[in-house]
């Protein structure tokens, strides 16, 4: 068994463990490479059928190609697709840059608040109707008490503090200093009532592992990651106004693997194109304590 096979086996085990232990479970899908690999692993874990709803938070500022890719794949793979949004903030233009709020405040409203209320079922949720290909408002929304996310330890400092099974309290607050130990693959999955649990099957994967696995499995990835002819490509995907491409001529998965193996980005953070991360020195951890993924 090689390194990618060991990572795959562990992630599949965690996915099955989460499905066994948590009744009201959802999985986040950001449309990016990591959560799409996670989706692929879920299809493997459950023999081609994903029995867990896929939740996407649509800020209304995502690059349009991301939404097209989401819906095309959801239809092709017969996914139970659920979409949430902070419709009030979007309607009142409490957004960056047109609403005059900071990038951080925009993230709090359109991502953290939207995610929290979507998971709780306290705001409207829309589900994909596979007959029409359209989204319809969900009836009788119930809270999800467990959510699976494609978070990697190496991606950013605050994510390195996560556990595979990471508890949040009823306010969605994260006590970084008080988390269960996970030694020798002994996972704590029994939590007090009211606890919201985040599950992270990709914690041990690196950016290079993700791309090597995409290449080996031939996973369909959105082409925003590839150079379209202007010598740039996206390395990390987010909202259009706050996400910039990096200089790269890699036009396919193999060239991205070669680029990462060569050390081209060894001294450049993977999220260097995410402008909201630069507003203060601790921005992403602050957002994550508020519920951001």
Phi, psi and omega in degrees: 000124180272181187297317180296323179293323177293318177298316180300314182298318180294318180296318178297319179298315181296319178300315180292322178298316180297316180296325180287325189269332187243126185285312184256087190244142174226163177232131181279144176226108182273352184085351180284177186296320184292310182288338174285324172297319178299318177298319178299317180295324178295322178296324177290318184298328186241029169057047172094343180247129179264109184276008185246133177299140176263122182253129174236131176266113182265106181286348187078359177246009177295151176300127187309325180298334179292319180292320178298316180296317180304310186287327179294316181288324179298321178289316185294322183263007177055051183273144173278090190267127179238131182238136176237157181202148170274083187294327180294314180296321178294316182296320182272004180057041174275061192223168176255138359265350189290338181266358177077010176266163180287166176299319181298315180295323177297317178298318180299316183285310188277337181249297187296308181296318180297318180295312182303311184286330175292315179295323180286341183078013182274343173248160180301145173236148180242137182243149181282125174269111185287346176286318185256342185078010181251163177263138178234150182293134181286142176260145175054056181293128177254153180289145170268123181265351175223140180221133181262135182225151181271053181274135177244140181298325188277354188286327187190151190304314184293331180287337178291347181268358184284161169253168175296319175242105191245116184278145169237152179278184186294342176268006180074013180283147183245116176267095186300326184277356182228077180235151183292139175293149178230081183259141178051042178058030173265105186261135175273118180237005180253108184237161181295151177305141181093350179283137174257128187246132174255136184244132187234082183289346184256015186306323186272358180279150172252169177303319179295316178304317181301312182289324176296322180289320177301319179293315183295322184268351183057050182283132180288112183247145179300140189281002174297340179284351185250149175298126180263011176117355180252011177079017176224160174204160176277135175259334178217133187256140177204214179283145184305313184291342187242007182236125181245147176285165176254161177285119182191141176255010180296122184246005176205174186296318182299321180290329175292318177300315179297320180297315181290322179295327182287344182087015182305323182252021186303326183250018180236124182298144181301324181265026182297337179275358180268103187293332181294336180291346187258001184292324170212174188287350185227029191297315186290322178295321177300315179296320182292326176295335178273355177119354179298147179271000000 
